[in-house]
Coordinates of C-alpha atoms in Angstrom, one line a residue:
M15 CA 34.4 -2.6 21.9
A16 CA 32.0 -5.3 20.5
V17 CA 29.2 -3.7 22.8
T18 CA 30.1 -0.1 21.9
A19 CA 30.1 -1.0 18.2
D20 CA 26.8 -2.7 18.7
G21 CA 25.2 0.1 20.2
A22 CA 26.5 2.6 17.9
G23 CA 24.9 0.5 15.0
R24 CA 21.5 0.4 16.8
A25 CA 21.7 4.3 17.4
K26 CA 22.6 4.8 13.8
S27 CA 19.9 2.6 12.6
R28 CA 17.4 4.4 14.7
S29 CA 18.8 7.8 13.6
S30 CA 18.5 6.4 9.9
L31 CA 14.9 5.4 10.5
M32 CA 13.9 8.7 11.8
R33 CA 15.4 10.3 8.9
S34 CA 13.5 8.3 6.5
P35 CA 10.3 9.7 4.4
Q36 CA 8.0 6.8 5.4
F37 CA 8.7 7.7 9.1
S38 CA 7.8 11.5 8.9
S39 CA 4.7 10.5 6.8
F40 CA 3.7 8.1 9.8
V41 CA 4.2 10.7 12.2
I42 CA 2.1 12.9 10.4
L43 CA -0.7 10.3 9.7
I44 CA -0.5 9.8 13.7
V45 CA -0.9 13.6 14.4
L46 CA -3.9 13.7 11.8
L47 CA -5.8 10.8 13.4
V48 CA -5.4 12.4 16.9
V49 CA -6.7 15.6 15.7
F50 CA -9.6 14.6 13.7
G51 CA -10.3 12.1 16.6
V52 CA -10.5 14.9 19.2
A53 CA -12.3 17.3 16.8
D54 CA -15.0 14.8 16.3
S55 CA -15.7 11.7 18.6
N56 CA -17.5 9.9 15.5
F57 CA -13.9 9.7 13.5
L58 CA -12.6 6.7 15.6
S59 CA -16.2 5.2 15.6
P60 CA -16.1 1.6 14.2
L61 CA -18.7 2.8 11.7
N62 CA -16.5 5.4 10.4
I63 CA -13.4 3.4 10.4
S64 CA -15.5 0.7 8.6
N65 CA -16.6 3.2 6.1
M66 CA -13.0 4.5 5.7
M67 CA -11.4 0.8 4.9
A68 CA -14.1 0.0 2.5
F69 CA -12.9 2.3 -0.2
L70 CA -9.2 2.5 1.0
P71 CA -7.9 -0.8 -0.6
E72 CA -9.0 0.0 -4.0
L73 CA -7.1 3.2 -4.3
G74 CA -4.5 1.4 -2.4
I75 CA -4.0 -1.2 -5.2
I76 CA -3.4 1.1 -7.7
A77 CA -1.0 2.9 -5.6
L78 CA 1.2 -0.1 -5.4
G79 CA 1.5 -0.6 -9.2
M80 CA 2.3 3.2 -9.3
T81 CA 4.9 2.9 -6.6
L82 CA 7.0 0.3 -8.6
L83 CA 6.3 2.3 -11.8
L84 CA 7.4 5.6 -10.3
T85 CA 10.5 3.8 -8.7
A86 CA 11.5 3.0 -12.3
G87 CA 11.2 6.6 -13.2
E88 CA 8.0 6.6 -14.9
F89 CA 4.2 6.9 -14.1
D90 CA 0.6 6.5 -15.4
L91 CA -1.9 8.9 -15.6
S92 CA -4.7 6.5 -17.4
V93 CA -5.0 4.5 -14.2
G94 CA -8.3 6.3 -13.3
A95 CA -9.7 5.7 -16.8
V96 CA -8.8 2.2 -16.8
F97 CA -10.5 1.9 -13.5
G98 CA -13.8 2.9 -15.2
L99 CA -13.4 1.0 -18.3
A100 CA -12.4 -2.1 -17.3
P101 CA -15.7 -3.0 -15.1
V102 CA -17.8 -1.4 -17.9
V103 CA -16.5 -3.9 -20.5
V104 CA -17.0 -6.8 -18.0
M105 CA -20.6 -5.8 -17.5
L106 CA -21.5 -5.4 -21.1
L107 CA -20.0 -8.7 -21.9
A108 CA -21.9 -10.3 -19.0
Q109 CA -25.2 -8.8 -19.2
N110 CA -25.7 -7.6 -22.9
A111 CA -23.6 -10.0 -24.7
G112 CA -24.5 -13.1 -22.3
V113 CA -20.5 -14.1 -21.7
D114 CA -20.1 -16.0 -18.4
I115 CA -19.1 -13.6 -15.8
G116 CA -15.8 -15.4 -15.3
L117 CA -14.8 -15.1 -19.0
A118 CA -16.0 -11.4 -19.0
L119 CA -13.8 -10.6 -16.1
L120 CA -10.8 -12.5 -17.9
A121 CA -11.6 -10.1 -21.0
G122 CA -11.6 -7.2 -18.9
L123 CA -8.1 -8.1 -17.6
L124 CA -6.8 -8.8 -21.0
L125 CA -8.0 -5.7 -22.2
C126 CA -6.0 -4.0 -19.2
I127 CA -2.9 -5.9 -20.2
A128 CA -3.1 -4.4 -23.4
I129 CA -3.6 -1.0 -22.7
G130 CA -0.5 -1.3 -20.1
A131 CA 1.5 -3.1 -23.0
I132 CA 0.9 -0.3 -25.5
N133 CA 1.8 2.5 -22.8
G134 CA 4.9 0.6 -22.1
V135 CA 6.0 -0.1 -25.8
I136 CA 5.3 3.5 -26.9
V137 CA 7.6 4.9 -24.0
T138 CA 10.3 2.5 -24.3
K139 CA 10.4 1.8 -27.9
I140 CA 9.7 5.1 -29.5
G141 CA 10.8 7.1 -26.5
I142 CA 8.1 9.4 -25.9
S143 CA 7.6 10.6 -22.4
S144 CA 5.4 8.6 -20.2
F145 CA 3.3 11.7 -19.2
L146 CA 2.4 12.4 -22.7
V147 CA 1.8 8.7 -23.7
T148 CA -0.5 8.1 -20.6
L149 CA -2.3 11.4 -20.5
S150 CA -3.1 10.4 -24.3
M151 CA -4.3 7.0 -23.1
L152 CA -6.4 8.6 -20.4
L153 CA -8.3 10.7 -22.9
I154 CA -8.8 7.5 -25.3
V155 CA -9.8 5.1 -22.6
R156 CA -12.0 7.5 -21.0
G157 CA -13.7 8.4 -24.2
A158 CA -14.2 4.6 -25.1
A159 CA -16.1 4.1 -21.7
L160 CA -18.2 7.1 -22.3
Y161 CA -18.9 6.0 -25.9
I162 CA -19.9 2.4 -25.5
T163 CA -22.1 3.3 -22.6
Q164 CA -23.4 6.6 -24.1
G165 CA -22.5 8.0 -20.8
F166 CA -24.9 6.2 -19.0
P167 CA -23.8 3.8 -15.5
L168 CA -24.5 0.2 -15.9
K169 CA -26.0 -1.7 -13.3
S170 CA -23.3 -4.1 -11.9
W171 CA -23.7 -8.0 -11.7
D172 CA -25.6 -8.4 -8.6
Q173 CA -26.1 -12.5 -8.7
P174 CA -24.5 -14.3 -5.8
G175 CA -21.6 -16.4 -6.7
F176 CA -18.0 -17.1 -6.4
F177 CA -16.6 -13.9 -8.0
V178 CA -19.1 -11.9 -6.3
T179 CA -17.6 -13.2 -2.9
L180 CA -14.3 -13.1 -4.2
L181 CA -14.3 -9.5 -5.1
A182 CA -16.6 -7.9 -3.1
G183 CA -17.6 -10.2 -0.3
S184 CA -17.7 -8.7 3.4
F185 CA -16.9 -10.0 6.9
N186 CA -17.0 -8.6 10.4
V187 CA -14.3 -8.3 12.9
G188 CA -16.6 -7.5 16.1
A189 CA -18.2 -4.1 15.5
F190 CA -16.0 -3.4 12.3
R191 CA -17.0 -4.5 8.9
F192 CA -14.8 -5.1 5.9
Y193 CA -14.6 -6.3 2.4
T194 CA -12.7 -8.9 1.0
S195 CA -10.7 -6.1 -1.0
L196 CA -8.8 -5.6 2.1
W197 CA -7.2 -9.1 1.9
W198 CA -6.4 -8.2 -1.9
F199 CA -4.7 -5.0 -0.7
I200 CA -2.7 -6.9 2.3
G201 CA -1.6 -9.8 0.1
L202 CA -0.7 -7.5 -2.7
S203 CA 1.3 -5.4 -0.4
L204 CA 3.2 -8.3 1.0
L205 CA 4.0 -9.2 -2.5
A206 CA 5.3 -5.7 -3.6
V207 CA 7.4 -5.3 -0.4
Y208 CA 8.8 -8.4 -1.2
V209 CA 9.6 -7.8 -4.8
L210 CA 11.1 -4.0 -4.1
R211 CA 13.0 -5.2 -1.0
Y212 CA 14.4 -8.8 -1.4
A213 CA 13.9 -9.8 -5.1
K214 CA 16.6 -9.1 -7.8
L215 CA 13.6 -7.4 -9.9
G216 CA 13.4 -4.8 -7.0
N217 CA 17.0 -4.2 -7.5
W218 CA 16.3 -3.7 -11.2
I219 CA 13.8 -1.3 -10.8
S220 CA 15.7 0.8 -8.2
A221 CA 18.5 0.9 -10.6
I222 CA 16.6 2.0 -13.9
G223 CA 15.0 5.0 -11.8
S224 CA 18.4 5.9 -10.5
N225 CA 20.3 5.5 -13.7
R226 CA 18.9 3.7 -16.5
N227 CA 22.0 3.7 -18.6
A228 CA 24.2 2.4 -16.0
A229 CA 21.6 -0.4 -15.4
V230 CA 21.6 -1.4 -19.1
A231 CA 25.5 -1.6 -19.2
R232 CA 25.3 -3.9 -16.4
G233 CA 22.7 -6.2 -18.2
V234 CA 19.5 -5.2 -16.7
P235 CA 16.5 -5.6 -19.4
A236 CA 15.4 -1.9 -18.7
D237 CA 12.8 -1.8 -21.4
A238 CA 11.3 -5.2 -20.8
V239 CA 10.8 -4.4 -16.9
K240 CA 9.4 -1.1 -17.7
I241 CA 6.7 -2.6 -20.0
W242 CA 5.9 -5.2 -17.6
L243 CA 5.5 -2.5 -15.0
F244 CA 3.0 -0.5 -17.1
I245 CA 1.2 -3.8 -17.6
L246 CA 1.0 -4.6 -13.7
T247 CA -0.2 -1.1 -13.0
S248 CA -2.9 -1.1 -15.5
V249 CA -4.0 -4.7 -14.5
L250 CA -4.1 -3.5 -11.0
A251 CA -6.3 -0.4 -12.0
G252 CA -8.7 -2.6 -13.8
L253 CA -8.9 -5.1 -10.8
A254 CA -9.6 -2.3 -8.3
G255 CA -12.4 -1.0 -10.6
M256 CA -13.9 -4.3 -10.9
I257 CA -13.8 -4.5 -7.1
S258 CA -15.5 -1.3 -6.8
A259 CA -18.0 -2.2 -9.3
F260 CA -19.3 -5.4 -7.7
R261 CA -19.0 -3.4 -4.2
I262 CA -21.6 -0.5 -5.1
S263 CA -23.5 -2.5 -7.6
A264 CA -22.8 0.0 -10.6
A265 CA -20.2 0.4 -13.2
S266 CA -19.9 3.9 -14.2
P267 CA -17.9 5.1 -17.3
V268 CA -16.8 8.0 -15.2
A269 CA -15.7 6.2 -12.2
G270 CA -11.9 6.9 -11.2
T271 CA -12.0 10.8 -12.5
G272 CA -9.1 12.3 -11.0
Y273 CA -8.0 9.0 -9.2
E274 CA -4.7 9.2 -11.0
L275 CA -3.4 12.4 -9.3
E276 CA -4.9 10.7 -6.0
V277 CA -2.9 7.9 -6.5
I278 CA 0.3 9.8 -7.1
A279 CA -0.2 11.8 -4.2
M280 CA -0.5 8.9 -1.9
V281 CA 2.7 7.3 -3.5
V282 CA 4.6 10.6 -3.1
V283 CA 3.5 11.5 0.3
G284 CA 4.6 8.1 1.4
G285 CA 8.2 9.0 0.4
T286 CA 8.5 7.4 -3.1
A287 CA 10.5 9.9 -5.4
L288 CA 8.9 11.4 -8.4
T289 CA 12.2 11.4 -10.0
G290 CA 12.9 7.6 -9.5
G291 CA 15.4 5.4 -7.8
R292 CA 13.6 5.2 -4.5
G293 CA 10.5 3.7 -3.7
T294 CA 8.6 2.4 -0.3
I295 CA 5.6 0.3 -0.2
L296 CA 5.1 0.7 3.4
G297 CA 5.3 4.5 2.7
T298 CA 2.6 4.1 0.1
I299 CA 0.4 2.3 2.7
V300 CA 0.7 5.4 5.1
G301 CA 0.1 7.6 2.5
A302 CA -3.2 5.9 1.1
L303 CA -4.2 6.3 5.0
M304 CA -3.1 9.7 5.3
L305 CA -5.4 10.9 2.2
R306 CA -8.4 8.8 3.0
A307 CA -8.1 10.0 6.7
I308 CA -7.9 13.8 5.4
R309 CA -11.0 13.1 3.1
N310 CA -13.0 11.5 5.6
G311 CA -11.9 13.9 8.6
I312 CA -12.6 17.2 6.9
V313 CA -16.0 16.3 6.2
L314 CA -16.7 15.2 9.7
V315 CA -15.3 18.3 11.4
G316 CA -17.7 20.4 8.9
V317 CA -15.0 21.4 6.4
P318 CA -16.6 21.4 2.8
G319 CA -16.0 18.5 0.9
L320 CA -15.0 20.6 -2.2
A321 CA -12.0 21.7 -0.1
Y322 CA -10.6 18.4 0.2
N323 CA -8.1 19.2 -2.9
I324 CA -6.8 22.3 -0.9
F325 CA -5.9 20.0 1.8
V326 CA -4.4 17.4 -0.2
G327 CA -2.2 20.0 -2.1
V328 CA -1.1 21.6 1.0
I329 CA 0.0 18.3 2.3
I330 CA 1.7 17.1 -0.9
L331 CA 3.8 20.5 -0.8
A332 CA 4.7 20.2 2.8
M333 CA 5.8 16.5 2.4
L334 CA 7.8 17.1 -0.7
I335 CA 9.7 19.7 0.7
L336 CA 10.0 17.7 4.3
H337 CA 11.4 14.8 2.2
A338 CA 13.5 17.2 0.0
L339 CA 14.9 18.5 3.4
L340 CA 15.6 15.1 5.0
Q341 CA 17.5 13.9 1.6
K342 CA 19.7 17.0 1.9
N343 CA 20.5 16.3 5.5
A344 CA 21.2 12.5 4.8
G345 CA 23.6 13.5 1.8
R346 CA 25.3 16.2 4.3
S347 CA 25.8 13.3 6.8

């Protein structure tokens, strides 16, 4: 009987895994990789994989924060603008005002904290939708970046040193070339997995997204949690922007345009619910890989890059429908 029960438990676990949103996303990712690999032999070459992995961690870092925020039932449309503003402020302070690069980076992160805190306080204490609040913040932040630079990109910090190595250093693994941003992404991903799956905070985040009133009745500090999640998301967006600016040696006021929608797409495609209450970091990683593979693959196979949004839109719709069907089947079971 014990063996039978154990076997039934394993079968149930396998069935539950196969019905999970992140599993379906992973299967689609594998299919896409195979299709693009067959269509163009250069797709899986070390050079092309290195190119994909150079940019993936930057959007992936933002997506981690967005996953936690969406799980709590909110989202942030200002992350793309923060991605652009933070490095602009850092470079202006370091190059024009003569501020030490370390202090300039700290000032940039403090600005991100302030932006996230403003978003969080207005959403939680005044009760305005996060869509409206962060849309307004997107316009304010993007406008500020354009105003202080007069619309011109700035040359990034190019003097070798600790912070350049920390944010934009590179290393080789055989024929592959990776940047230190990959370590940032891996480390932050592991931390996010721990928080969401094993820590009390993760339970609070899921409970707030599922039923805020019930969570508050059980003593969960819902407003404080949401404010800190807005701050975290903004800080991660600013960090990603700084990493990007150091990597490409330029800080543009329009950098990050459209990233907010691409990041949300990564998170939703990975299986996190837009309505809150269900989030998956592993699914977000898969979603990030999927969208970067699509962007890279369609160019290699000869599809115009301008068609990327069409592919992303179709993938998002397909994944939303698939996730909805999986959820309905799970509910019936």
